């Protein structure tokens, strides 16, 4: 029988349905939304949808599982905000690798301020592309972001050394320009780019990426527009943002799922404080560059995401 989760009368089943719907707002590589979520008797089952994988860019499905991890954290936050204490079972059956996690209800809880703030940020959060009005200059927020990643078993590593940031930008740039010359990759990416006016929920829409020149760009954006749309301008008074790497100690499927949950927890914590994020995963899709990043930037830990965090001119996150 469905239990009442709060005085408002929200039942467990209603909370589960709301959580499954909310997961659709999670970030995913190229907005492929590669998850398969079902609400079954007393549980939410999260699976991966291999049909939505990027075979060329992501042959091991690392980014696919990361995206599913972001959806999983969204489910957990939604349940907490609805007064349901989530119990998580990860990778319940090694014989079913497409089945990633199950969430059941452990009982009721009183939603805390953090859960409410993150829940409110689920639909507001959007990926930022381009420069920022300012870096993350609030030390307490930086600490909260580090804790958000650590609580999910990952590590957020902000880079503060200017030569190191330039070096990382160089790797992003090298990977991006190499990838623009790769026909198979370009064709794969083009399948997920939606033309103006296309209202399909998945895929990257033309309105989502800036139409600017990347002549002086430090961190070129991914070229979703196949040359028609380029990266970002270095504009006087605009900031690159706070550059950070998200890493894990191991590089297993379970670590990728944890990294995805950590990513979304960091993003929602940031968004709740008015801070947005931009992603640059291009070098992580080139195994030699990823290995180089692990060794030279991450003390041997495994880089799962390259991101910039900052406040946008509009204050949107
Ligand atoms: C694993 C992963 C990799 C991503 N890589 C990039 C990237 O390289 N460049 C980029 O602009 N956005 C990247 N994104 C952001 C997605 O494009 C974005 O989440 C998706 O289009 C949905 O848009 P939204 O985040 O605004 O809801 C990535 C997201 C994930 C989860």
mmCIF file of C-alpha atoms and ligand atoms in Angstrom:
data_model
loop_
_atom_site.group_PDB
_atom_site.id
_atom_site.type_symbol
_atom_site.label_atom_id
_atom_site.label_comp_id
_atom_site.label_asym_id
_atom_site.label_seq_id
_atom_site.Cartn_x
_atom_site.Cartn_y
_atom_site.Cartn_z
ATOM 1 C CA UNK A 1 0.000 0.000 0.000
ATOM 2 C CA UNK A 2 1.246 3.524 -0.780
ATOM 3 C CA UNK A 3 2.427 5.245 2.393
ATOM 4 C CA UNK A 4 1.825 8.907 3.139
ATOM 5 C CA UNK A 5 5.177 10.677 2.982
ATOM 6 C CA UNK A 6 4.220 14.074 4.347
ATOM 7 C CA UNK A 7 1.341 15.956 5.874
ATOM 8 C CA UNK A 8 0.580 17.220 2.358
ATOM 9 C CA UNK A 9 -0.593 13.720 1.574
ATOM 10 C CA UNK A 10 1.999 12.941 -1.088
ATOM 11 C CA UNK A 11 2.126 9.181 -1.317
ATOM 12 C CA UNK A 12 5.246 7.134 -1.894
ATOM 13 C CA UNK A 13 4.032 6.190 -5.368
ATOM 14 C CA UNK A 14 3.422 9.845 -6.255
ATOM 15 C CA UNK A 15 6.910 10.700 -4.982
ATOM 16 C CA UNK A 16 8.379 7.887 -7.105
ATOM 17 C CA UNK A 17 6.566 9.149 -10.210
ATOM 18 C CA UNK A 18 7.698 12.733 -9.562
ATOM 19 C CA UNK A 19 11.282 11.528 -9.081
ATOM 20 C CA UNK A 20 11.242 9.546 -12.340
ATOM 21 C CA UNK A 21 9.942 12.595 -14.213
ATOM 22 C CA UNK A 22 12.506 14.892 -12.576
ATOM 23 C CA UNK A 23 15.359 12.650 -13.754
ATOM 24 C CA UNK A 24 14.654 13.821 -17.310
ATOM 25 C CA UNK A 25 16.155 17.182 -16.315
ATOM 26 C CA UNK A 26 19.553 15.667 -15.504
ATOM 27 C CA UNK A 27 22.483 16.642 -17.706
ATOM 28 C CA UNK A 28 23.597 14.000 -20.197
ATOM 29 C CA UNK A 29 26.262 13.805 -22.854
ATOM 30 C CA UNK A 30 24.839 15.507 -25.978
ATOM 31 C CA UNK A 31 21.485 15.423 -24.200
ATOM 32 C CA UNK A 32 21.161 11.769 -25.256
ATOM 33 C CA UNK A 33 19.243 11.012 -22.044
ATOM 34 C CA UNK A 34 20.628 7.468 -22.186
ATOM 35 C CA UNK A 35 18.718 6.135 -19.196
ATOM 36 C CA UNK A 36 15.774 3.771 -18.950
ATOM 37 C CA UNK A 37 13.787 4.471 -15.800
ATOM 38 C CA UNK A 38 10.854 2.430 -14.627
ATOM 39 C CA UNK A 39 8.734 2.650 -11.533
ATOM 40 C CA UNK A 40 7.936 -0.862 -10.360
ATOM 41 C CA UNK A 41 6.216 -2.122 -7.247
ATOM 42 C CA UNK A 42 7.965 -0.234 -4.472
ATOM 43 C CA UNK A 43 11.097 0.627 -6.437
ATOM 44 C CA UNK A 44 12.581 2.815 -9.146
ATOM 45 C CA UNK A 45 14.827 0.869 -11.490
ATOM 46 C CA UNK A 46 17.518 2.759 -13.388
ATOM 47 C CA UNK A 47 18.956 1.132 -16.477
ATOM 48 C CA UNK A 48 21.125 2.272 -19.358
ATOM 49 C CA UNK A 49 19.699 2.513 -22.868
ATOM 50 C CA UNK A 50 22.492 1.275 -25.167
ATOM 51 C CA UNK A 51 20.583 2.552 -28.226
ATOM 52 C CA UNK A 52 21.451 6.051 -27.008
ATOM 53 C CA UNK A 53 25.162 5.400 -26.629
ATOM 54 C CA UNK A 54 27.827 7.269 -28.590
ATOM 55 C CA UNK A 55 29.826 4.377 -30.050
ATOM 56 C CA UNK A 56 32.538 6.577 -31.549
ATOM 57 C CA UNK A 57 32.973 9.232 -28.856
ATOM 58 C CA UNK A 58 32.211 7.015 -25.869
ATOM 59 C CA UNK A 59 32.924 3.366 -26.811
ATOM 60 C CA UNK A 60 33.239 2.204 -23.182
ATOM 61 C CA UNK A 61 29.988 3.988 -22.198
ATOM 62 C CA UNK A 62 31.781 5.994 -19.505
ATOM 63 C CA UNK A 63 29.883 9.178 -20.322
ATOM 64 C CA UNK A 64 26.665 7.212 -20.739
ATOM 65 C CA UNK A 65 26.972 5.786 -17.209
ATOM 66 C CA UNK A 66 28.009 9.212 -15.888
ATOM 67 C CA UNK A 67 24.817 10.677 -17.373
ATOM 68 C CA UNK A 68 22.773 7.901 -15.746
ATOM 69 C CA UNK A 69 24.491 8.717 -12.437
ATOM 70 C CA UNK A 70 23.330 12.323 -12.775
ATOM 71 C CA UNK A 71 19.772 11.043 -13.317
ATOM 72 C CA UNK A 72 20.141 8.789 -10.276
ATOM 73 C CA UNK A 73 21.167 11.661 -8.002
ATOM 74 C CA UNK A 74 18.198 13.659 -9.308
ATOM 75 C CA UNK A 75 15.890 10.791 -8.304
ATOM 76 C CA UNK A 76 17.425 10.718 -4.829
ATOM 77 C CA UNK A 77 17.036 14.481 -4.363
ATOM 78 C CA UNK A 78 13.457 14.422 -5.637
ATOM 79 C CA UNK A 79 12.536 11.684 -3.174
ATOM 80 C CA UNK A 80 14.133 13.537 -0.262
ATOM 81 C CA UNK A 81 12.314 16.717 -1.203
ATOM 82 C CA UNK A 82 9.059 14.711 -1.194
ATOM 83 C CA UNK A 83 9.770 13.384 2.296
ATOM 84 C CA UNK A 84 10.926 9.922 1.238
ATOM 85 C CA UNK A 85 14.268 8.565 2.499
ATOM 86 C CA UNK A 86 15.822 6.824 -0.516
ATOM 87 C CA UNK A 87 17.681 3.539 -0.143
ATOM 88 C CA UNK A 88 20.085 2.909 -2.998
ATOM 89 C CA UNK A 89 21.293 -0.414 -4.349
ATOM 90 C CA UNK A 90 23.955 0.001 -6.982
ATOM 91 C CA UNK A 91 24.605 -2.528 -9.761
ATOM 92 C CA UNK A 92 22.365 -5.144 -8.175
ATOM 93 C CA UNK A 93 23.066 -7.861 -10.738
ATOM 94 C CA UNK A 94 26.411 -8.299 -12.541
ATOM 95 C CA UNK A 95 24.609 -10.535 -15.057
ATOM 96 C CA UNK A 96 22.487 -7.549 -16.103
ATOM 97 C CA UNK A 97 25.073 -4.845 -16.854
ATOM 98 C CA UNK A 98 22.436 -2.552 -18.350
ATOM 99 C CA UNK A 99 20.704 -2.421 -14.978
ATOM 100 C CA UNK A 100 22.562 0.204 -12.975
ATOM 101 C CA UNK A 101 20.703 0.845 -9.736
ATOM 102 C CA UNK A 102 17.520 0.460 -7.784
ATOM 103 C CA UNK A 103 16.027 2.958 -5.392
ATOM 104 C CA UNK A 104 13.522 1.960 -2.733
ATOM 105 C CA UNK A 105 11.977 3.871 0.168
ATOM 106 C CA UNK A 106 13.560 3.454 3.576
ATOM 107 C CA UNK A 107 10.844 5.410 5.350
ATOM 108 C CA UNK A 108 9.939 9.042 5.805
ATOM 109 C CA UNK A 109 12.105 12.035 6.485
ATOM 110 C CA UNK A 110 11.618 15.721 7.018
ATOM 111 C CA UNK A 111 13.127 17.399 3.929
ATOM 112 C CA UNK A 112 16.071 19.569 4.959
ATOM 113 C CA UNK A 113 16.962 22.962 3.497
ATOM 114 C CA UNK A 114 19.691 21.537 1.268
ATOM 115 C CA UNK A 115 17.343 18.982 -0.301
ATOM 116 C CA UNK A 116 14.681 21.639 -0.883
ATOM 117 C CA UNK A 117 17.179 24.059 -2.445
ATOM 118 C CA UNK A 118 18.625 21.373 -4.726
ATOM 119 C CA UNK A 119 15.147 20.178 -5.690
ATOM 120 C CA UNK A 120 14.187 23.737 -6.650
ATOM 121 C CA UNK A 121 17.333 23.897 -8.808
ATOM 122 C CA UNK A 122 16.593 20.667 -10.750
ATOM 123 C CA UNK A 123 14.522 22.364 -13.457
ATOM 124 C CA UNK A 124 16.363 25.704 -13.278
ATOM 125 C CA UNK A 125 19.864 24.292 -13.845
ATOM 126 C CA UNK A 126 21.084 24.498 -17.430
ATOM 127 C CA UNK A 127 24.474 23.872 -18.993
ATOM 128 C CA UNK A 128 26.243 27.151 -19.652
ATOM 129 C CA UNK A 129 28.282 27.594 -22.817
ATOM 130 C CA UNK A 130 30.578 30.573 -23.158
ATOM 131 C CA UNK A 131 32.292 32.876 -20.708
ATOM 132 C CA UNK A 132 31.090 33.889 -17.249
ATOM 133 C CA UNK A 133 30.540 37.245 -15.590
ATOM 134 C CA UNK A 134 32.690 36.039 -12.677
ATOM 135 C CA UNK A 135 34.434 33.028 -11.157
ATOM 136 C CA UNK A 136 33.190 31.291 -8.001
ATOM 137 C CA UNK A 137 34.651 33.725 -5.495
ATOM 138 C CA UNK A 138 32.729 32.560 -2.419
ATOM 139 C CA UNK A 139 35.052 30.364 -0.357
ATOM 140 C CA UNK A 140 32.163 28.790 1.552
ATOM 141 C CA UNK A 141 30.476 27.783 -1.687
ATOM 142 C CA UNK A 142 33.721 26.273 -2.996
ATOM 143 C CA UNK A 143 33.941 24.243 0.212
ATOM 144 C CA UNK A 144 30.324 23.125 -0.204
ATOM 145 C CA UNK A 145 31.063 22.001 -3.773
ATOM 146 C CA UNK A 146 34.123 20.017 -2.653
ATOM 147 C CA UNK A 147 31.998 18.369 0.039
ATOM 148 C CA UNK A 148 29.194 17.618 -2.435
ATOM 149 C CA UNK A 149 31.626 15.663 -4.628
ATOM 150 C CA UNK A 150 33.324 13.952 -1.665
ATOM 151 C CA UNK A 151 29.989 12.829 -0.183
ATOM 152 C CA UNK A 152 29.358 10.889 -3.403
ATOM 153 C CA UNK A 153 32.805 9.282 -3.437
ATOM 154 C CA UNK A 154 34.439 11.609 -5.978
ATOM 155 C CA UNK A 155 36.814 14.547 -5.759
ATOM 156 C CA UNK A 156 36.395 18.024 -7.180
ATOM 157 C CA UNK A 157 39.797 19.570 -7.908
ATOM 158 C CA UNK A 158 39.720 23.286 -8.691
ATOM 159 C CA UNK A 159 42.792 24.504 -10.600
ATOM 160 C CA UNK A 160 44.233 27.762 -9.361
ATOM 161 C CA UNK A 161 47.598 27.800 -11.089
ATOM 162 C CA UNK A 162 47.351 29.924 -14.258
ATOM 163 C CA UNK A 163 49.938 27.971 -16.319
ATOM 164 C CA UNK A 164 48.145 24.730 -15.397
ATOM 165 C CA UNK A 165 44.786 26.195 -16.457
ATOM 166 C CA UNK A 166 46.307 27.278 -19.780
ATOM 167 C CA UNK A 167 47.780 23.833 -20.223
ATOM 168 C CA UNK A 168 44.393 22.188 -19.590
ATOM 169 C CA UNK A 169 42.784 24.643 -22.011
ATOM 170 C CA UNK A 170 45.402 23.592 -24.560
ATOM 171 C CA UNK A 171 44.391 19.951 -24.174
ATOM 172 C CA UNK A 172 40.706 20.847 -24.578
ATOM 173 C CA UNK A 173 41.584 22.844 -27.658
ATOM 174 C CA UNK A 174 43.769 20.090 -29.140
ATOM 175 C CA UNK A 175 41.075 17.447 -28.622
ATOM 176 C CA UNK A 176 38.298 19.686 -29.938
ATOM 177 C CA UNK A 177 40.157 20.548 -33.142
ATOM 178 C CA UNK A 178 41.192 16.938 -33.713
ATOM 179 C CA UNK A 179 37.599 15.828 -33.228
ATOM 180 C CA UNK A 180 36.339 18.374 -35.752
ATOM 181 C CA UNK A 181 38.485 16.562 -38.326
ATOM 182 C CA UNK A 182 37.107 13.132 -37.465
ATOM 183 C CA UNK A 183 34.334 12.326 -39.937
ATOM 184 C CA UNK A 184 32.831 9.422 -37.962
ATOM 185 C CA UNK A 185 32.614 11.529 -34.828
ATOM 186 C CA UNK A 186 31.150 14.490 -36.663
ATOM 187 C CA UNK A 187 28.458 12.284 -38.185
ATOM 188 C CA UNK A 188 27.673 10.770 -34.779
ATOM 189 C CA UNK A 189 27.465 14.216 -33.165
ATOM 190 C CA UNK A 190 25.310 15.560 -35.999
ATOM 191 C CA UNK A 191 22.697 12.916 -35.196
ATOM 192 C CA UNK A 192 22.149 14.613 -31.829
ATOM 193 C CA UNK A 193 22.098 18.237 -32.981
ATOM 194 C CA UNK A 194 18.613 19.628 -33.511
ATOM 195 C CA UNK A 195 17.928 22.424 -36.019
ATOM 196 C CA UNK A 196 16.186 25.654 -34.969
ATOM 197 C CA UNK A 197 12.544 25.084 -34.163
ATOM 198 C CA UNK A 198 12.938 21.332 -33.499
ATOM 199 C CA UNK A 199 11.220 20.678 -30.178
ATOM 200 C CA UNK A 200 12.472 17.118 -29.539
ATOM 201 C CA UNK A 201 13.342 16.839 -25.833
ATOM 202 C CA UNK A 202 16.628 15.051 -26.460
ATOM 203 C CA UNK A 203 19.635 16.263 -28.449
ATOM 204 C CA UNK A 204 21.457 19.578 -28.373
ATOM 205 C CA UNK A 205 19.341 22.381 -29.799
ATOM 206 C CA UNK A 206 20.702 25.166 -31.973
ATOM 207 C CA UNK A 207 19.495 27.722 -29.410
ATOM 208 C CA UNK A 208 21.666 26.081 -26.713
ATOM 209 C CA UNK A 209 25.081 26.942 -28.109
ATOM 210 C CA UNK A 210 26.546 30.385 -28.763
ATOM 211 C CA UNK A 211 27.041 31.613 -32.306
ATOM 212 C CA UNK A 212 30.379 33.322 -31.816
ATOM 213 C CA UNK A 213 33.912 33.104 -33.135
ATOM 214 C CA UNK A 214 36.497 31.180 -31.127
ATOM 215 C CA UNK A 215 39.497 32.997 -32.597
ATOM 216 C CA UNK A 216 40.861 33.871 -29.141
ATOM 217 C CA UNK A 217 39.099 31.240 -27.156
ATOM 218 C CA UNK A 218 40.932 29.635 -24.248
ATOM 219 C CA UNK A 219 38.416 26.815 -23.862
ATOM 220 C CA UNK A 220 36.678 26.194 -27.191
ATOM 221 C CA UNK A 221 33.210 24.772 -26.882
ATOM 222 C CA UNK A 222 32.226 21.556 -28.575
ATOM 223 C CA UNK A 223 31.424 22.259 -32.217
ATOM 224 C CA UNK A 224 27.841 21.034 -32.368
ATOM 225 C CA UNK A 225 27.312 23.070 -35.534
ATOM 226 C CA UNK A 226 30.009 21.443 -37.704
ATOM 227 C CA UNK A 227 31.904 24.635 -38.401
ATOM 228 C CA UNK A 228 28.838 26.839 -38.644
ATOM 229 C CA UNK A 229 28.988 27.544 -34.930
ATOM 230 C CA UNK A 230 32.249 27.968 -33.142
ATOM 231 C CA UNK A 231 33.437 28.487 -29.596
ATOM 232 C CA UNK A 232 33.463 31.605 -27.498
ATOM 233 C CA UNK A 233 35.108 34.969 -27.770
ATOM 234 C CA UNK A 234 37.562 36.170 -25.186
ATOM 235 C CA UNK A 235 35.666 39.270 -24.169
ATOM 236 C CA UNK A 236 37.193 41.942 -22.016
ATOM 237 C CA UNK A 237 35.670 41.850 -18.539
ATOM 238 C CA UNK A 238 34.370 38.287 -18.941
ATOM 239 C CA UNK A 239 35.793 35.365 -16.994
ATOM 240 C CA UNK A 240 36.804 31.824 -17.892
ATOM 241 C CA UNK A 241 35.263 30.754 -14.601
ATOM 242 C CA UNK A 242 36.619 28.494 -11.909
ATOM 243 C CA UNK A 243 38.199 25.569 -13.732
ATOM 244 C CA UNK A 244 37.873 22.190 -12.018
ATOM 245 C CA UNK A 245 38.318 18.497 -12.648
ATOM 246 C CA UNK A 246 36.044 15.870 -11.162
ATOM 247 C CA UNK A 247 37.957 12.664 -10.429
ATOM 248 C CA UNK A 248 37.484 9.209 -8.945
ATOM 249 C CA UNK A 249 40.008 6.869 -7.343
ATOM 250 C CA UNK A 250 39.067 3.977 -9.643
ATOM 251 C CA UNK A 251 37.743 3.788 -13.180
ATOM 252 C CA UNK A 252 35.061 1.105 -12.982
ATOM 253 C CA UNK A 253 31.405 1.302 -14.011
ATOM 254 C CA UNK A 254 30.539 1.818 -10.333
ATOM 255 C CA UNK A 255 33.022 4.721 -10.197
ATOM 256 C CA UNK A 256 31.409 6.284 -13.276
ATOM 257 C CA UNK A 257 27.966 5.983 -11.679
ATOM 258 C CA UNK A 258 29.332 7.609 -8.501
ATOM 259 C CA UNK A 259 30.975 10.355 -10.579
ATOM 260 C CA UNK A 260 27.645 11.076 -12.287
ATOM 261 C CA UNK A 261 25.910 11.401 -8.930
ATOM 262 C CA UNK A 262 28.729 13.607 -7.656
ATOM 263 C CA UNK A 263 28.490 15.731 -10.795
ATOM 264 C CA UNK A 264 24.776 16.376 -10.363
ATOM 265 C CA UNK A 265 25.176 17.008 -6.623
ATOM 266 C CA UNK A 266 27.877 19.602 -7.398
ATOM 267 C CA UNK A 267 25.757 21.149 -10.167
ATOM 268 C CA UNK A 268 22.611 21.415 -8.036
ATOM 269 C CA UNK A 269 24.552 22.781 -5.059
ATOM 270 C CA UNK A 270 26.081 25.364 -7.396
ATOM 271 C CA UNK A 271 22.798 26.180 -9.131
ATOM 272 C CA UNK A 272 21.067 26.666 -5.774
ATOM 273 C CA UNK A 273 23.692 29.359 -5.104
ATOM 274 C CA UNK A 274 23.283 30.995 -8.541
ATOM 275 C CA UNK A 275 26.368 29.383 -10.107
ATOM 276 C CA UNK A 276 26.289 27.635 -13.495
ATOM 277 C CA UNK A 277 28.688 25.148 -15.098
ATOM 278 C CA UNK A 278 30.190 24.589 -18.534
ATOM 279 C CA UNK A 279 31.652 21.229 -19.598
ATOM 280 C CA UNK A 280 34.633 20.372 -21.778
ATOM 281 C CA UNK A 281 34.829 16.621 -22.072
ATOM 282 C CA UNK A 282 36.699 16.587 -25.395
ATOM 283 C CA UNK A 283 40.122 15.506 -23.965
ATOM 284 C CA UNK A 284 38.472 12.815 -21.825
ATOM 285 C CA UNK A 285 37.265 11.185 -25.056
ATOM 286 C CA UNK A 286 40.869 10.753 -26.291
ATOM 287 C CA UNK A 287 42.494 7.927 -24.244
ATOM 288 C CA UNK A 288 46.093 9.239 -24.449
ATOM 289 C CA UNK A 289 44.983 12.731 -23.397
ATOM 290 C CA UNK A 290 42.858 11.324 -20.583
ATOM 291 C CA UNK A 291 45.848 9.294 -19.332
ATOM 292 C CA UNK A 292 48.027 12.410 -19.534
ATOM 293 C CA UNK A 293 45.431 14.395 -17.571
ATOM 294 C CA UNK A 294 45.306 11.668 -14.913
ATOM 295 C CA UNK A 295 49.060 11.707 -14.486
ATOM 296 C CA UNK A 296 49.816 15.429 -14.716
ATOM 297 C CA UNK A 297 46.681 17.037 -13.272
ATOM 298 C CA UNK A 298 45.069 14.448 -11.006
ATOM 299 C CA UNK A 299 47.883 12.658 -9.159
ATOM 300 C CA UNK A 300 46.901 9.402 -10.829
ATOM 301 C CA UNK A 301 43.187 9.705 -10.044
ATOM 302 C CA UNK A 302 40.815 9.232 -12.979
ATOM 303 C CA UNK A 303 39.391 12.399 -14.530
ATOM 304 C CA UNK A 304 35.658 12.088 -15.191
ATOM 305 C CA UNK A 305 34.728 15.676 -16.036
ATOM 306 C CA UNK A 306 36.423 18.926 -17.031
ATOM 307 C CA UNK A 307 34.297 21.874 -16.043
ATOM 308 C CA UNK A 308 34.192 25.617 -15.531
ATOM 309 C CA UNK A 309 31.956 27.124 -12.867
ATOM 310 C CA UNK A 310 30.864 30.727 -12.538
ATOM 311 C CA UNK A 311 28.150 33.313 -12.388
ATOM 312 C CA UNK A 312 26.497 34.247 -15.655
ATOM 313 C CA UNK A 313 25.656 37.819 -16.643
ATOM 314 C CA UNK A 314 21.959 37.009 -16.231
ATOM 315 C CA UNK A 315 22.599 35.378 -12.878
ATOM 316 C CA UNK A 316 21.011 32.184 -14.208
ATOM 317 C CA UNK A 317 22.313 28.796 -13.222
HETATM 318 C C1 LIG B 1 28.998 13.190 -19.360
HETATM 319 C C2 LIG B 1 28.632 14.537 -19.935
HETATM 320 C C3 LIG B 1 29.452 15.133 -20.888
HETATM 321 C C4 LIG B 1 29.129 16.386 -21.424
HETATM 322 N N1 LIG B 1 29.997 16.987 -22.315
HETATM 323 C C5 LIG B 1 29.742 18.248 -22.762
HETATM 324 C C6 LIG B 1 30.684 18.953 -23.585
HETATM 325 O O1 LIG B 1 31.769 18.472 -23.876
HETATM 326 N N2 LIG B 1 30.357 20.203 -23.998
HETATM 327 C C7 LIG B 1 29.172 20.784 -23.654
HETATM 328 O O2 LIG B 1 28.928 21.927 -24.060
HETATM 329 N N3 LIG B 1 28.257 20.160 -22.878
HETATM 330 C C8 LIG B 1 28.528 18.908 -22.419
HETATM 331 N N4 LIG B 1 27.630 18.276 -21.580
HETATM 332 C C9 LIG B 1 26.357 18.940 -21.241
HETATM 333 C C10 LIG B 1 25.202 18.388 -22.071
HETATM 334 O O3 LIG B 1 25.337 18.765 -23.423
HETATM 335 C C11 LIG B 1 23.888 18.902 -21.470
HETATM 336 O O4 LIG B 1 23.751 18.360 -20.176
HETATM 337 C C12 LIG B 1 22.675 18.495 -22.285
HETATM 338 O O5 LIG B 1 22.715 19.106 -23.554
HETATM 339 C C13 LIG B 1 21.359 18.889 -21.583
HETATM 340 O O6 LIG B 1 21.318 20.275 -21.401
HETATM 341 P P1 LIG B 1 21.171 20.921 -19.943
HETATM 342 O O7 LIG B 1 22.342 20.460 -19.122
HETATM 343 O O8 LIG B 1 21.170 22.392 -20.182
HETATM 344 O O9 LIG B 1 19.878 20.432 -19.359
HETATM 345 C C14 LIG B 1 27.942 17.038 -21.023
HETATM 346 C C15 LIG B 1 27.112 16.432 -20.061
HETATM 347 C C16 LIG B 1 27.454 15.197 -19.510
HETATM 348 C C17 LIG B 1 26.571 14.598 -18.444
#
